[in-house]
Amino acid sequence: MLTGLLLAWGAAELALRLRLVLRPGFGARLRAWSTITRRLREWTFFVVTIAITAAVLAALWLTQFRWAAIGSGWAIVVAGELVALAGIVLRIWAILTLDQFFTFVVGIADDHRVVQQGPYRVVRHPGYAGALLALLGIGVALANWLSLLMIFVVPMLALVVRIKVEEATLSSALGEEYRTYAQRTARLIPAVW
């Protein structure tokens, strides 16, 4: 079942990317960013993608160490899959809420504004929170504390870098409106960070 969940998540991410690319005006928006700006902003996408891919592969490999097992049976697998499903749903909700402002690289549209509805009422980066929650669930479902640590911590470190770049860009482009929004919302976890 975990494999099916991972495949479904991958299919949803691919569908969201295709939706973005096929959207009218995507080419013009992409061309509007200067080549230098685009290169500077795209590196975080690759850092996050590589970190998640490496963490998932390493977590799967680490399951062979039985001494690091955190339980057995279907209950822990189901619990992990439910947490992962909740994270995937949160991520998709966040992407769909951003709608035309969503991109896979850090960028600002000419008509960009601060989105404050849906999950953005509570956290500034619910898409990343959803991805981390999904990875946490997958780690739990693998029933191995080494796998859980690997699949959560490595992507979290990469996402912290991405969030810092994204927030600096948003603050610079959107000014006081974004800074006010940032003061009243958490980055990823309400009342924590």
JSON list of C-alpha atoms in Angstrom, two decimals:
[
{"chain": "A", "resi": 1, "resn": "MET", "atom": "CA", "xyz": [0.00, 0.00, 0.00]},
{"chain": "A", "resi": 2, "resn": "LEU", "atom": "CA", "xyz": [2.90, 2.39, 0.74]},
{"chain": "A", "resi": 3, "resn": "THR", "atom": "CA", "xyz": [4.14, 2.00, -2.83]},
{"chain": "A", "resi": 4, "resn": "GLY", "atom": "CA", "xyz": [0.68, 2.91, -4.11]},
{"chain": "A", "resi": 5, "resn": "LEU", "atom": "CA", "xyz": [0.61, 5.99, -1.90]},
{"chain": "A", "resi": 6, "resn": "LEU", "atom": "CA", "xyz": [4.03, 7.11, -3.18]},
{"chain": "A", "resi": 7, "resn": "LEU", "atom": "CA", "xyz": [2.93, 6.55, -6.78]},
{"chain": "A", "resi": 8, "resn": "ALA", "atom": "CA", "xyz": [-0.30, 8.49, -6.19]},
{"chain": "A", "resi": 9, "resn": "TRP", "atom": "CA", "xyz": [1.65, 11.38, -4.67]},
{"chain": "A", "resi": 10, "resn": "GLY", "atom": "CA", "xyz": [4.05, 11.37, -7.61]},
{"chain": "A", "resi": 11, "resn": "ALA", "atom": "CA", "xyz": [1.13, 11.34, -10.07]},
{"chain": "A", "resi": 12, "resn": "ALA", "atom": "CA", "xyz": [-0.53, 14.26, -8.24]},
{"chain": "A", "resi": 13, "resn": "GLU", "atom": "CA", "xyz": [2.71, 16.28, -8.32]},
{"chain": "A", "resi": 14, "resn": "LEU", "atom": "CA", "xyz": [3.12, 15.54, -12.03]},
{"chain": "A", "resi": 15, "resn": "ALA", "atom": "CA", "xyz": [-0.49, 16.57, -12.74]},
{"chain": "A", "resi": 16, "resn": "LEU", "atom": "CA", "xyz": [0.04, 19.82, -10.84]},
{"chain": "A", "resi": 17, "resn": "ARG", "atom": "CA", "xyz": [3.19, 20.55, -12.84]},
{"chain": "A", "resi": 18, "resn": "LEU", "atom": "CA", "xyz": [1.40, 19.84, -16.12]},
{"chain": "A", "resi": 19, "resn": "ARG", "atom": "CA", "xyz": [-1.46, 22.10, -15.01]},
{"chain": "A", "resi": 20, "resn": "LEU", "atom": "CA", "xyz": [1.07, 24.87, -14.39]},
{"chain": "A", "resi": 21, "resn": "VAL", "atom": "CA", "xyz": [2.87, 24.43, -17.71]},
{"chain": "A", "resi": 22, "resn": "LEU", "atom": "CA", "xyz": [-0.36, 24.22, -19.74]},
{"chain": "A", "resi": 23, "resn": "ARG", "atom": "CA", "xyz": [-1.85, 27.29, -18.06]},
{"chain": "A", "resi": 24, "resn": "PRO", "atom": "CA", "xyz": [-2.25, 30.28, -20.41]},
{"chain": "A", "resi": 25, "resn": "GLY", "atom": "CA", "xyz": [0.52, 32.82, -19.93]},
{"chain": "A", "resi": 26, "resn": "PHE", "atom": "CA", "xyz": [3.02, 30.38, -18.39]},
{"chain": "A", "resi": 27, "resn": "GLY", "atom": "CA", "xyz": [5.60, 30.91, -21.14]},
{"chain": "A", "resi": 28, "resn": "ALA", "atom": "CA", "xyz": [5.35, 34.70, -20.91]},
{"chain": "A", "resi": 29, "resn": "ARG", "atom": "CA", "xyz": [5.68, 34.62, -17.14]},
{"chain": "A", "resi": 30, "resn": "LEU", "atom": "CA", "xyz": [8.73, 32.39, -17.35]},
{"chain": "A", "resi": 31, "resn": "ARG", "atom": "CA", "xyz": [10.36, 34.60, -20.00]},
{"chain": "A", "resi": 32, "resn": "ALA", "atom": "CA", "xyz": [9.67, 37.70, -17.89]},
{"chain": "A", "resi": 33, "resn": "TRP", "atom": "CA", "xyz": [12.13, 36.55, -15.24]},
{"chain": "A", "resi": 34, "resn": "SER", "atom": "CA", "xyz": [15.65, 37.55, -16.16]},
{"chain": "A", "resi": 35, "resn": "THR", "atom": "CA", "xyz": [18.07, 34.72, -16.91]},
{"chain": "A", "resi": 36, "resn": "ILE", "atom": "CA", "xyz": [20.24, 35.63, -13.93]},
{"chain": "A", "resi": 37, "resn": "THR", "atom": "CA", "xyz": [17.28, 35.84, -11.54]},
{"chain": "A", "resi": 38, "resn": "ARG", "atom": "CA", "xyz": [15.93, 32.51, -12.78]},
{"chain": "A", "resi": 39, "resn": "ARG", "atom": "CA", "xyz": [19.28, 30.78, -12.25]},
{"chain": "A", "resi": 40, "resn": "LEU", "atom": "CA", "xyz": [19.63, 32.19, -8.75]},
{"chain": "A", "resi": 41, "resn": "ARG", "atom": "CA", "xyz": [16.15, 31.05, -7.78]},
{"chain": "A", "resi": 42, "resn": "GLU", "atom": "CA", "xyz": [16.13, 27.61, -9.40]},
{"chain": "A", "resi": 43, "resn": "TRP", "atom": "CA", "xyz": [18.98, 26.21, -7.32]},
{"chain": "A", "resi": 44, "resn": "THR", "atom": "CA", "xyz": [16.70, 25.75, -4.31]},
{"chain": "A", "resi": 45, "resn": "PHE", "atom": "CA", "xyz": [14.33, 23.59, -6.37]},
{"chain": "A", "resi": 46, "resn": "PHE", "atom": "CA", "xyz": [17.21, 21.26, -7.19]},
{"chain": "A", "resi": 47, "resn": "VAL", "atom": "CA", "xyz": [18.46, 21.21, -3.60]},
{"chain": "A", "resi": 48, "resn": "VAL", "atom": "CA", "xyz": [15.00, 20.19, -2.34]},
{"chain": "A", "resi": 49, "resn": "THR", "atom": "CA", "xyz": [14.43, 17.65, -5.13]},
{"chain": "A", "resi": 50, "resn": "ILE", "atom": "CA", "xyz": [17.81, 16.00, -4.60]},
{"chain": "A", "resi": 51, "resn": "ALA", "atom": "CA", "xyz": [17.39, 16.00, -0.81]},
{"chain": "A", "resi": 52, "resn": "ILE", "atom": "CA", "xyz": [13.96, 14.35, -0.97]},
{"chain": "A", "resi": 53, "resn": "THR", "atom": "CA", "xyz": [15.03, 11.78, -3.55]},
{"chain": "A", "resi": 54, "resn": "ALA", "atom": "CA", "xyz": [18.20, 10.89, -1.64]},
{"chain": "A", "resi": 55, "resn": "ALA", "atom": "CA", "xyz": [16.32, 10.75, 1.68]},
{"chain": "A", "resi": 56, "resn": "VAL", "atom": "CA", "xyz": [13.62, 8.43, 0.32]},
{"chain": "A", "resi": 57, "resn": "LEU", "atom": "CA", "xyz": [16.17, 6.09, -1.27]},
{"chain": "A", "resi": 58, "resn": "ALA", "atom": "CA", "xyz": [18.32, 6.08, 1.88]},
{"chain": "A", "resi": 59, "resn": "ALA", "atom": "CA", "xyz": [15.25, 5.51, 4.08]},
{"chain": "A", "resi": 60, "resn": "LEU", "atom": "CA", "xyz": [14.23, 2.51, 2.00]},
{"chain": "A", "resi": 61, "resn": "TRP", "atom": "CA", "xyz": [17.76, 1.13, 2.21]},
{"chain": "A", "resi": 62, "resn": "LEU", "atom": "CA", "xyz": [17.88, 1.68, 5.99]},
{"chain": "A", "resi": 63, "resn": "THR", "atom": "CA", "xyz": [14.83, -0.55, 6.54]},
{"chain": "A", "resi": 64, "resn": "GLN", "atom": "CA", "xyz": [17.16, -3.54, 6.28]},
{"chain": "A", "resi": 65, "resn": "PHE", "atom": "CA", "xyz": [18.50, -2.77, 9.76]},
{"chain": "A", "resi": 66, "resn": "ARG", "atom": "CA", "xyz": [16.02, -4.70, 11.89]},
{"chain": "A", "resi": 67, "resn": "TRP", "atom": "CA", "xyz": [17.60, -3.50, 15.15]},
{"chain": "A", "resi": 68, "resn": "ALA", "atom": "CA", "xyz": [16.18, -0.03, 14.34]},
{"chain": "A", "resi": 69, "resn": "ALA", "atom": "CA", "xyz": [12.60, -1.26, 14.01]},
{"chain": "A", "resi": 70, "resn": "ILE", "atom": "CA", "xyz": [9.99, 0.84, 15.85]},
{"chain": "A", "resi": 71, "resn": "GLY", "atom": "CA", "xyz": [7.23, -1.70, 15.83]},
{"chain": "A", "resi": 72, "resn": "SER", "atom": "CA", "xyz": [5.70, -4.38, 13.75]},
{"chain": "A", "resi": 73, "resn": "GLY", "atom": "CA", "xyz": [2.38, -5.16, 12.25]},
{"chain": "A", "resi": 74, "resn": "TRP", "atom": "CA", "xyz": [-0.10, -3.39, 10.10]},
{"chain": "A", "resi": 75, "resn": "ALA", "atom": "CA", "xyz": [-1.18, -0.78, 12.69]},
{"chain": "A", "resi": 76, "resn": "ILE", "atom": "CA", "xyz": [2.03, 1.26, 12.42]},
{"chain": "A", "resi": 77, "resn": "VAL", "atom": "CA", "xyz": [1.97, 1.03, 8.62]},
{"chain": "A", "resi": 78, "resn": "VAL", "atom": "CA", "xyz": [-1.64, 2.21, 8.46]},
{"chain": "A", "resi": 79, "resn": "ALA", "atom": "CA", "xyz": [-0.96, 5.03, 10.94]},
{"chain": "A", "resi": 80, "resn": "GLY", "atom": "CA", "xyz": [2.00, 6.17, 8.84]},
{"chain": "A", "resi": 81, "resn": "GLU", "atom": "CA", "xyz": [0.00, 6.00, 5.63]},
{"chain": "A", "resi": 82, "resn": "LEU", "atom": "CA", "xyz": [-2.80, 8.08, 7.16]},
{"chain": "A", "resi": 83, "resn": "VAL", "atom": "CA", "xyz": [-0.31, 10.75, 8.24]},
{"chain": "A", "resi": 84, "resn": "ALA", "atom": "CA", "xyz": [1.26, 10.68, 4.77]},
{"chain": "A", "resi": 85, "resn": "LEU", "atom": "CA", "xyz": [-2.15, 11.00, 3.13]},
{"chain": "A", "resi": 86, "resn": "ALA", "atom": "CA", "xyz": [-2.98, 13.99, 5.34]},
{"chain": "A", "resi": 87, "resn": "GLY", "atom": "CA", "xyz": [0.30, 15.62, 4.28]},
{"chain": "A", "resi": 88, "resn": "ILE", "atom": "CA", "xyz": [-0.36, 15.00, 0.59]},
{"chain": "A", "resi": 89, "resn": "VAL", "atom": "CA", "xyz": [-3.86, 16.47, 0.90]},
{"chain": "A", "resi": 90, "resn": "LEU", "atom": "CA", "xyz": [-2.46, 19.54, 2.69]},
{"chain": "A", "resi": 91, "resn": "ARG", "atom": "CA", "xyz": [0.17, 20.03, -0.03]},
{"chain": "A", "resi": 92, "resn": "ILE", "atom": "CA", "xyz": [-2.36, 19.76, -2.86]},
{"chain": "A", "resi": 93, "resn": "TRP", "atom": "CA", "xyz": [-4.77, 22.10, -1.04]},
{"chain": "A", "resi": 94, "resn": "ALA", "atom": "CA", "xyz": [-1.96, 24.65, -0.64]},
{"chain": "A", "resi": 95, "resn": "ILE", "atom": "CA", "xyz": [-0.98, 24.47, -4.32]},
{"chain": "A", "resi": 96, "resn": "LEU", "atom": "CA", "xyz": [-4.56, 24.79, -5.51]},
{"chain": "A", "resi": 97, "resn": "THR", "atom": "CA", "xyz": [-5.16, 27.72, -3.13]},
{"chain": "A", "resi": 98, "resn": "LEU", "atom": "CA", "xyz": [-2.17, 29.62, -4.53]},
{"chain": "A", "resi": 99, "resn": "ASP", "atom": "CA", "xyz": [-3.51, 28.93, -8.02]},
{"chain": "A", "resi": 100, "resn": "GLN", "atom": "CA", "xyz": [-1.84, 31.26, -10.55]},
{"chain": "A", "resi": 101, "resn": "PHE", "atom": "CA", "xyz": [0.87, 32.32, -8.09]},
{"chain": "A", "resi": 102, "resn": "PHE", "atom": "CA", "xyz": [2.15, 28.78, -7.62]},
{"chain": "A", "resi": 103, "resn": "THR", "atom": "CA", "xyz": [5.48, 27.90, -9.24]},
{"chain": "A", "resi": 104, "resn": "PHE", "atom": "CA", "xyz": [8.06, 25.21, -8.61]},
{"chain": "A", "resi": 105, "resn": "VAL", "atom": "CA", "xyz": [10.85, 27.79, -8.61]},
{"chain": "A", "resi": 106, "resn": "VAL", "atom": "CA", "xyz": [10.88, 30.88, -6.44]},
{"chain": "A", "resi": 107, "resn": "GLY", "atom": "CA", "xyz": [9.37, 33.67, -8.52]},
{"chain": "A", "resi": 108, "resn": "ILE", "atom": "CA", "xyz": [7.14, 36.70, -8.33]},
{"chain": "A", "resi": 109, "resn": "ALA", "atom": "CA", "xyz": [4.44, 37.50, -10.88]},
{"chain": "A", "resi": 110, "resn": "ASP", "atom": "CA", "xyz": [3.67, 41.08, -11.93]},
{"chain": "A", "resi": 111, "resn": "ASP", "atom": "CA", "xyz": [0.23, 40.80, -10.30]},
{"chain": "A", "resi": 112, "resn": "HIS", "atom": "CA", "xyz": [1.49, 38.87, -7.27]},
{"chain": "A", "resi": 113, "resn": "ARG", "atom": "CA", "xyz": [-0.27, 39.39, -3.95]},
{"chain": "A", "resi": 114, "resn": "VAL", "atom": "CA", "xyz": [-0.13, 37.80, -0.51]},
{"chain": "A", "resi": 115, "resn": "VAL", "atom": "CA", "xyz": [-2.51, 34.83, -0.41]},
{"chain": "A", "resi": 116, "resn": "GLN", "atom": "CA", "xyz": [-4.08, 34.54, 3.04]},
{"chain": "A", "resi": 117, "resn": "GLN", "atom": "CA", "xyz": [-6.96, 32.10, 2.62]},
{"chain": "A", "resi": 118, "resn": "GLY", "atom": "CA", "xyz": [-7.19, 28.35, 2.96]},
{"chain": "A", "resi": 119, "resn": "PRO", "atom": "CA", "xyz": [-4.19, 26.83, 4.75]},
{"chain": "A", "resi": 120, "resn": "TYR", "atom": "CA", "xyz": [-2.33, 30.14, 4.31]},
{"chain": "A", "resi": 121, "resn": "ARG", "atom": "CA", "xyz": [-4.46, 31.60, 7.11]},
{"chain": "A", "resi": 122, "resn": "VAL", "atom": "CA", "xyz": [-2.44, 29.54, 9.58]},
{"chain": "A", "resi": 123, "resn": "VAL", "atom": "CA", "xyz": [1.00, 28.88, 8.03]},
{"chain": "A", "resi": 124, "resn": "ARG", "atom": "CA", "xyz": [3.04, 30.65, 5.37]},
{"chain": "A", "resi": 125, "resn": "HIS", "atom": "CA", "xyz": [4.31, 27.49, 3.70]},
{"chain": "A", "resi": 126, "resn": "PRO", "atom": "CA", "xyz": [1.58, 24.83, 3.92]},
{"chain": "A", "resi": 127, "resn": "GLY", "atom": "CA", "xyz": [2.82, 23.11, 0.76]},
{"chain": "A", "resi": 128, "resn": "TYR", "atom": "CA", "xyz": [6.16, 22.45, 2.42]},
{"chain": "A", "resi": 129, "resn": "ALA", "atom": "CA", "xyz": [4.44, 21.53, 5.69]},
{"chain": "A", "resi": 130, "resn": "GLY", "atom": "CA", "xyz": [2.31, 19.04, 3.77]},
{"chain": "A", "resi": 131, "resn": "ALA", "atom": "CA", "xyz": [5.36, 17.53, 2.06]},
{"chain": "A", "resi": 132, "resn": "LEU", "atom": "CA", "xyz": [7.13, 17.14, 5.41]},
{"chain": "A", "resi": 133, "resn": "LEU", "atom": "CA", "xyz": [4.03, 15.62, 6.99]},
{"chain": "A", "resi": 134, "resn": "ALA", "atom": "CA", "xyz": [3.79, 13.16, 4.10]},
{"chain": "A", "resi": 135, "resn": "LEU", "atom": "CA", "xyz": [7.45, 12.23, 4.47]},
{"chain": "A", "resi": 136, "resn": "LEU", "atom": "CA", "xyz": [7.01, 11.84, 8.22]},
{"chain": "A", "resi": 137, "resn": "GLY", "atom": "CA", "xyz": [4.11, 9.47, 7.57]},
{"chain": "A", "resi": 138, "resn": "ILE", "atom": "CA", "xyz": [6.14, 7.46, 5.10]},
{"chain": "A", "resi": 139, "resn": "GLY", "atom": "CA", "xyz": [8.92, 7.24, 7.67]},
{"chain": "A", "resi": 140, "resn": "VAL", "atom": "CA", "xyz": [6.48, 5.95, 10.28]},
{"chain": "A", "resi": 141, "resn": "ALA", "atom": "CA", "xyz": [5.06, 3.43, 7.79]},
{"chain": "A", "resi": 142, "resn": "LEU", "atom": "CA", "xyz": [8.57, 2.12, 7.15]},
{"chain": "A", "resi": 143, "resn": "ALA", "atom": "CA", "xyz": [8.64, 1.22, 10.88]},
{"chain": "A", "resi": 144, "resn": "ASN", "atom": "CA", "xyz": [12.32, 1.99, 11.30]},
{"chain": "A", "resi": 145, "resn": "TRP", "atom": "CA", "xyz": [13.63, 4.92, 13.32]},
{"chain": "A", "resi": 146, "resn": "LEU", "atom": "CA", "xyz": [16.71, 5.33, 11.10]},
{"chain": "A", "resi": 147, "resn": "SER", "atom": "CA", "xyz": [14.46, 5.55, 8.03]},
{"chain": "A", "resi": 148, "resn": "LEU", "atom": "CA", "xyz": [12.14, 7.96, 9.82]},
{"chain": "A", "resi": 149, "resn": "LEU", "atom": "CA", "xyz": [15.04, 10.20, 10.81]},
{"chain": "A", "resi": 150, "resn": "MET", "atom": "CA", "xyz": [16.54, 10.16, 7.31]},
{"chain": "A", "resi": 151, "resn": "ILE", "atom": "CA", "xyz": [13.30, 10.78, 5.41]},
{"chain": "A", "resi": 152, "resn": "PHE", "atom": "CA", "xyz": [12.28, 13.68, 7.64]},
{"chain": "A", "resi": 153, "resn": "VAL", "atom": "CA", "xyz": [15.48, 15.49, 8.67]},
{"chain": "A", "resi": 154, "resn": "VAL", "atom": "CA", "xyz": [17.29, 15.69, 5.31]},
{"chain": "A", "resi": 155, "resn": "PRO", "atom": "CA", "xyz": [14.31, 17.21, 3.42]},
{"chain": "A", "resi": 156, "resn": "MET", "atom": "CA", "xyz": [13.58, 19.50, 6.39]},
{"chain": "A", "resi": 157, "resn": "LEU", "atom": "CA", "xyz": [17.09, 20.97, 6.17]},
{"chain": "A", "resi": 158, "resn": "ALA", "atom": "CA", "xyz": [16.71, 21.54, 2.42]},
{"chain": "A", "resi": 159, "resn": "LEU", "atom": "CA", "xyz": [13.28, 23.12, 2.90]},
{"chain": "A", "resi": 160, "resn": "VAL", "atom": "CA", "xyz": [14.62, 25.49, 5.56]},
{"chain": "A", "resi": 161, "resn": "VAL", "atom": "CA", "xyz": [17.11, 26.80, 2.97]},
{"chain": "A", "resi": 162, "resn": "ARG", "atom": "CA", "xyz": [14.32, 27.09, 0.39]},
{"chain": "A", "resi": 163, "resn": "ILE", "atom": "CA", "xyz": [12.03, 28.91, 2.84]},
{"chain": "A", "resi": 164, "resn": "LYS", "atom": "CA", "xyz": [14.73, 31.47, 3.66]},
{"chain": "A", "resi": 165, "resn": "VAL", "atom": "CA", "xyz": [15.27, 32.25, -0.04]},
{"chain": "A", "resi": 166, "resn": "GLU", "atom": "CA", "xyz": [11.53, 32.35, -0.72]},
{"chain": "A", "resi": 167, "resn": "GLU", "atom": "CA", "xyz": [10.74, 34.60, 2.24]},
{"chain": "A", "resi": 168, "resn": "ALA", "atom": "CA", "xyz": [13.51, 37.05, 1.33]},
{"chain": "A", "resi": 169, "resn": "THR", "atom": "CA", "xyz": [12.12, 37.20, -2.22]},
{"chain": "A", "resi": 170, "resn": "LEU", "atom": "CA", "xyz": [8.51, 37.66, -1.06]},
{"chain": "A", "resi": 171, "resn": "SER", "atom": "CA", "xyz": [9.43, 40.27, 1.52]},
{"chain": "A", "resi": 172, "resn": "SER", "atom": "CA", "xyz": [11.44, 42.24, -1.01]},
{"chain": "A", "resi": 173, "resn": "ALA", "atom": "CA", "xyz": [8.78, 42.07, -3.72]},
{"chain": "A", "resi": 174, "resn": "LEU", "atom": "CA", "xyz": [5.60, 42.40, -1.65]},
{"chain": "A", "resi": 175, "resn": "GLY", "atom": "CA", "xyz": [6.92, 44.66, 1.10]},
{"chain": "A", "resi": 176, "resn": "GLU", "atom": "CA", "xyz": [4.94, 45.55, 4.19]},
{"chain": "A", "resi": 177, "resn": "GLU", "atom": "CA", "xyz": [1.93, 43.42, 3.26]},
{"chain": "A", "resi": 178, "resn": "TYR", "atom": "CA", "xyz": [4.07, 40.26, 3.34]},
{"chain": "A", "resi": 179, "resn": "ARG", "atom": "CA", "xyz": [5.99, 41.30, 6.46]},
{"chain": "A", "resi": 180, "resn": "THR", "atom": "CA", "xyz": [2.71, 41.91, 8.33]},
{"chain": "A", "resi": 181, "resn": "TYR", "atom": "CA", "xyz": [1.40, 38.54, 7.17]},
{"chain": "A", "resi": 182, "resn": "ALA", "atom": "CA", "xyz": [4.66, 36.88, 8.24]},
{"chain": "A", "resi": 183, "resn": "GLN", "atom": "CA", "xyz": [4.40, 38.36, 11.74]},
{"chain": "A", "resi": 184, "resn": "ARG", "atom": "CA", "xyz": [1.01, 36.78, 12.38]},
{"chain": "A", "resi": 185, "resn": "THR", "atom": "CA", "xyz": [1.59, 33.35, 10.83]},
{"chain": "A", "resi": 186, "resn": "ALA", "atom": "CA", "xyz": [4.00, 30.50, 11.50]},
{"chain": "A", "resi": 187, "resn": "ARG", "atom": "CA", "xyz": [6.30, 29.26, 8.77]},
{"chain": "A", "resi": 188, "resn": "LEU", "atom": "CA", "xyz": [5.48, 25.54, 8.99]},
{"chain": "A", "resi": 189, "resn": "ILE", "atom": "CA", "xyz": [4.09, 24.54, 12.37]},
{"chain": "A", "resi": 190, "resn": "PRO", "atom": "CA", "xyz": [1.52, 26.76, 14.14]},
{"chain": "A", "resi": 191, "resn": "ALA", "atom": "CA", "xyz": [2.84, 28.21, 17.41]},
{"chain": "A", "resi": 192, "resn": "VAL", "atom": "CA", "xyz": [6.24, 26.53, 16.89]},
{"chain": "A", "resi": 193, "resn": "TRP", "atom": "CA", "xyz": [8.04, 27.86, 13.77]}
]
